[in-house]
Amino acid sequence: MNDVLIPHLKNLFQLSYLQAMLVQFCFFGAYFIGSLIYFIISYYKGDPINKIGYKSGILLGLVVSAIGCALFYPAASYATYGLFLGALFVLGLGFTLLQISANAYVSLLGPEESASSRLNLTQAFNALGTTIAPVLGGYLILEFFATNGVVTAESTKIPYLVFAGLFILLGVIIYFVKLPEFTSEAIESKGLGALKFTNLKLGVLGIFFYVGGEVAIGSFIVSFLKQHDIAGFTEAVSKNYLALYWGGAMIGRFLGAISLNKGIGAGKKAIYMLLTAAAVFGVILSIVDLTFAQISYFLIFIVLNLLAFMVGKSSPGRTLALFAGVNVILLLITIFTGGHLAMWTILAIGLFNSIMYSNIYTLAIAGLGKYTSQGSSLLVMAILGGAVIPVIQGAVADFAGIQKALFLPALCYVYIVYFGYYCWKHLSHIELDAPAKGGH
């Protein structure tokens, strides 16, 4: 929804690109502040989530997220940009708790060598939300709640109250669901033990640059497609293509859940992945307000994505390095060309972003054992990249234009190529060994 809010608030308050990127700065800055507080507590008192339980951590995250959404109501009533930013900060704090609790919980639910597959599956459903949001949320804010066709601050009131209600509803459902528990004695730790692991330290930078690059690109897609030398679309049309960017991530994550699952034979994997790609593409086509002809070129990149998975050979590190390398190439094409070629190459980046967060996350905490939750809080802290990189890119875009500003995320992906290669060469024993190390 932030990617829809940015052009909306930019027009509403007559902001520069740099000022508009404060949306991402406040939202993702909350990840850094929240997880820094969490890490300090875990250093002196022991891991809080391990003490209250992962389920309680998830519930607390949902409640804080609901409060953040509810704060959009007074922000819209007073039509003040600062209040919108404050609401986004609170929302980000709620998501911080969800990230620390839910991601670590998923990684502990089974063998360590299949953690990337599990997290890719959960991230795929996350991507379903990011695919629906630009279309549904964009329609509500930019069209349905617009006043006589004019988008005002009031347009965000009802949509975000609905989101608040959905968070509370989800919390009630989870409260009554029985979930497996992990004892704090097995995984709790004080001190800075997590920083002993090189893969974690490199992974923290990996998350910083990945989230920064992904968010920076997504934040600018609507503005990028509005340019006459690219596509010349209106915001109402561009939001559908933005959904395609996030929809690509959904396709790639479902494919990643299959590809990185070492319990499935190669022949079955190929069949499952083809069927899944076709099915998820069909879902995206049903969501966006575009015809098959308008998005048919996207199929070329889906095929390329499937081939990249095959070359990755079910190795999280190898696949990560390969996907990041493809994104560097796609961004260079976007920067140095124009028209629909540049449009499709920037949209295709979503497909190759797909497995990055989950692979970086699971590779970074591989072998941490009792320091897993502490490592998780450091990785969530690194989501600060989503606050910093878009703001820098906004400043560059104000000065040199959006296309030249895309050099910044290209550099982010260059680092991820290095991290993936490092893990491929140095963590093969953790990626492949069974049973899992670390006592989980």
PDB file of C-alpha atoms in Angstrom, residues 120-229:
ATOM      1  CA  ASN A 120       9.553 -18.986   0.542  1.00  0.00           C
ATOM      2  CA  LEU A 121       6.105 -20.557   0.871  1.00  0.00           C
ATOM      3  CA  THR A 122       5.008 -18.115   3.591  1.00  0.00           C
ATOM      4  CA  GLN A 123       6.548 -15.193   1.683  1.00  0.00           C
ATOM      5  CA  ALA A 124       4.564 -16.283  -1.384  1.00  0.00           C
ATOM      6  CA  PHE A 125       1.303 -15.620   0.463  1.00  0.00           C
ATOM      7  CA  ASN A 126       2.800 -12.334   1.626  1.00  0.00           C
ATOM      8  CA  ALA A 127       3.368 -11.538  -2.057  1.00  0.00           C
ATOM      9  CA  LEU A 128      -0.293 -12.338  -2.775  1.00  0.00           C
ATOM     10  CA  GLY A 129      -1.117  -9.430  -0.461  1.00  0.00           C
ATOM     11  CA  THR A 130       1.345  -7.122  -2.190  1.00  0.00           C
ATOM     12  CA  THR A 131      -0.190  -8.086  -5.537  1.00  0.00           C
ATOM     13  CA  ILE A 132      -3.768  -7.399  -4.458  1.00  0.00           C
ATOM     14  CA  ALA A 133      -2.972  -4.183  -2.531  1.00  0.00           C
ATOM     15  CA  PRO A 134      -2.059  -1.896  -5.463  1.00  0.00           C
ATOM     16  CA  VAL A 135      -5.183  -2.937  -7.371  1.00  0.00           C
ATOM     17  CA  LEU A 136      -7.762  -3.057  -4.566  1.00  0.00           C
ATOM     18  CA  GLY A 137      -6.192  -0.395  -2.346  1.00  0.00           C
ATOM     19  CA  GLY A 138      -5.377   1.791  -5.324  1.00  0.00           C
ATOM     20  CA  TYR A 139      -8.992   1.563  -6.509  1.00  0.00           C
ATOM     21  CA  LEU A 140     -10.332   2.464  -3.053  1.00  0.00           C
ATOM     22  CA  ILE A 141      -7.986   5.412  -2.487  1.00  0.00           C
ATOM     23  CA  LEU A 142      -7.560   6.757  -6.026  1.00  0.00           C
ATOM     24  CA  GLU A 143     -11.073   6.127  -7.341  1.00  0.00           C
ATOM     25  CA  PHE A 144     -13.851   4.828  -5.038  1.00  0.00           C
ATOM     26  CA  PHE A 145     -13.310   7.223  -2.106  1.00  0.00           C
ATOM     27  CA  ALA A 146     -12.177  10.126  -4.276  1.00  0.00           C
ATOM     28  CA  THR A 147     -14.425  13.192  -3.952  1.00  0.00           C
ATOM     29  CA  ASN A 148     -15.982  14.005  -7.336  1.00  0.00           C
ATOM     30  CA  GLY A 149     -13.003  12.385  -9.016  1.00  0.00           C
ATOM     31  CA  VAL A 150     -10.493  14.333  -6.895  1.00  0.00           C
ATOM     32  CA  VAL A 151      -8.250  12.357  -4.521  1.00  0.00           C
ATOM     33  CA  THR A 152      -8.164  13.918  -1.035  1.00  0.00           C
ATOM     34  CA  ALA A 153      -6.707  13.020   2.358  1.00  0.00           C
ATOM     35  CA  GLU A 154     -10.150  11.625   3.272  1.00  0.00           C
ATOM     36  CA  SER A 155      -9.668   8.845   0.714  1.00  0.00           C
ATOM     37  CA  THR A 156      -7.466   6.858   3.137  1.00  0.00           C
ATOM     38  CA  LYS A 157      -9.876   6.878   6.107  1.00  0.00           C
ATOM     39  CA  ILE A 158     -12.101   3.883   5.402  1.00  0.00           C
ATOM     40  CA  PRO A 159      -9.519   1.611   3.698  1.00  0.00           C
ATOM     41  CA  TYR A 160      -7.131   1.786   6.652  1.00  0.00           C
ATOM     42  CA  LEU A 161      -9.931   1.308   9.196  1.00  0.00           C
ATOM     43  CA  VAL A 162     -10.796  -1.874   7.285  1.00  0.00           C
ATOM     44  CA  PHE A 163      -7.158  -2.977   7.534  1.00  0.00           C
ATOM     45  CA  ALA A 164      -7.210  -2.327  11.284  1.00  0.00           C
ATOM     46  CA  GLY A 165     -10.293  -4.523  11.609  1.00  0.00           C
ATOM     47  CA  LEU A 166      -8.667  -7.291   9.578  1.00  0.00           C
ATOM     48  CA  PHE A 167      -5.584  -7.263  11.826  1.00  0.00           C
ATOM     49  CA  ILE A 168      -7.779  -7.621  14.911  1.00  0.00           C
ATOM     50  CA  LEU A 169      -9.808 -10.396  13.263  1.00  0.00           C
ATOM     51  CA  LEU A 170      -6.636 -12.283  12.346  1.00  0.00           C
ATOM     52  CA  GLY A 171      -5.394 -11.858  15.914  1.00  0.00           C
ATOM     53  CA  VAL A 172      -8.614 -13.389  17.313  1.00  0.00           C
ATOM     54  CA  ILE A 173      -8.291 -16.364  14.941  1.00  0.00           C
ATOM     55  CA  ILE A 174      -4.628 -16.980  15.867  1.00  0.00           C
ATOM     56  CA  TYR A 175      -5.455 -16.643  19.575  1.00  0.00           C
ATOM     57  CA  PHE A 176      -7.778 -19.647  19.371  1.00  0.00           C
ATOM     58  CA  VAL A 177      -5.495 -21.762  17.141  1.00  0.00           C
ATOM     59  CA  LYS A 178      -3.149 -24.180  18.897  1.00  0.00           C
ATOM     60  CA  LEU A 179       0.419 -23.730  17.626  1.00  0.00           C
ATOM     61  CA  PRO A 180       3.567 -25.780  18.396  1.00  0.00           C
ATOM     62  CA  GLU A 181       5.715 -24.258  21.141  1.00  0.00           C
ATOM     63  CA  PHE A 182       9.498 -24.048  21.534  1.00  0.00           C
ATOM     64  CA  THR A 183      10.926 -23.947  25.029  1.00  0.00           C
ATOM     65  CA  SER A 184      13.016 -20.930  25.937  1.00  0.00           C
ATOM     66  CA  GLU A 185      15.672 -23.156  27.524  1.00  0.00           C
ATOM     67  CA  ALA A 186      16.487 -24.593  24.105  1.00  0.00           C
ATOM     68  CA  ILE A 187      16.921 -21.339  22.243  1.00  0.00           C
ATOM     69  CA  GLU A 188      17.252 -18.434  24.652  1.00  0.00           C
ATOM     70  CA  SER A 189      20.563 -16.583  24.891  1.00  0.00           C
ATOM     71  CA  LYS A 190      21.998 -13.361  26.278  1.00  0.00           C
ATOM     72  CA  GLY A 191      25.015 -11.403  25.059  1.00  0.00           C
ATOM     73  CA  LEU A 192      26.239 -10.879  21.497  1.00  0.00           C
ATOM     74  CA  GLY A 193      26.756 -14.517  20.556  1.00  0.00           C
ATOM     75  CA  ALA A 194      24.979 -14.155  17.206  1.00  0.00           C
ATOM     76  CA  LEU A 195      27.721 -11.827  15.942  1.00  0.00           C
ATOM     77  CA  LYS A 196      30.264 -14.649  16.121  1.00  0.00           C
ATOM     78  CA  PHE A 197      28.867 -15.956  12.848  1.00  0.00           C
ATOM     79  CA  THR A 198      30.236 -14.460   9.611  1.00  0.00           C
ATOM     80  CA  ASN A 199      27.189 -15.530   7.619  1.00  0.00           C
ATOM     81  CA  LEU A 200      24.954 -13.520   9.972  1.00  0.00           C
ATOM     82  CA  LYS A 201      27.092 -10.369   9.743  1.00  0.00           C
ATOM     83  CA  LEU A 202      27.150 -10.568   5.945  1.00  0.00           C
ATOM     84  CA  GLY A 203      23.437 -11.419   5.938  1.00  0.00           C
ATOM     85  CA  VAL A 204      22.565  -8.265   7.887  1.00  0.00           C
ATOM     86  CA  LEU A 205      24.055  -6.209   5.034  1.00  0.00           C
ATOM     87  CA  GLY A 206      22.305  -8.517   2.563  1.00  0.00           C
ATOM     88  CA  ILE A 207      18.879  -7.751   4.065  1.00  0.00           C
ATOM     89  CA  PHE A 208      19.743  -4.016   4.195  1.00  0.00           C
ATOM     90  CA  PHE A 209      20.584  -3.859   0.499  1.00  0.00           C
ATOM     91  CA  TYR A 210      17.860  -6.255  -0.658  1.00  0.00           C
ATOM     92  CA  VAL A 211      14.979  -4.488   1.115  1.00  0.00           C
ATOM     93  CA  GLY A 212      16.418  -1.122   0.124  1.00  0.00           C
ATOM     94  CA  GLY A 213      16.627  -2.113  -3.542  1.00  0.00           C
ATOM     95  CA  GLU A 214      13.233  -3.809  -3.684  1.00  0.00           C
ATOM     96  CA  VAL A 215      11.394  -0.962  -1.938  1.00  0.00           C
ATOM     97  CA  ALA A 216      13.192   1.760  -3.923  1.00  0.00           C
ATOM     98  CA  ILE A 217      12.167   0.152  -7.219  1.00  0.00           C
ATOM     99  CA  GLY A 218       8.574  -0.511  -6.134  1.00  0.00           C
ATOM    100  CA  SER A 219       8.230   3.049  -4.810  1.00  0.00           C
ATOM    101  CA  PHE A 220       9.119   4.549  -8.183  1.00  0.00           C
ATOM    102  CA  ILE A 221       7.274   2.225 -10.587  1.00  0.00           C
ATOM    103  CA  VAL A 222       4.078   4.299 -10.740  1.00  0.00           C
ATOM    104  CA  SER A 223       6.057   7.509 -11.361  1.00  0.00           C
ATOM    105  CA  PHE A 224       8.364   5.686 -13.793  1.00  0.00           C
ATOM    106  CA  LEU A 225       5.485   4.377 -15.916  1.00  0.00           C
ATOM    107  CA  LYS A 226       3.850   7.822 -16.005  1.00  0.00           C
ATOM    108  CA  GLN A 227       6.820   9.186 -17.975  1.00  0.00           C
ATOM    109  CA  HIS A 228       5.936   9.696 -21.658  1.00  0.00           C
ATOM    110  CA  ASP A 229       9.214   8.211 -22.898  1.00  0.00           C
TER     111      ASP A 229
END
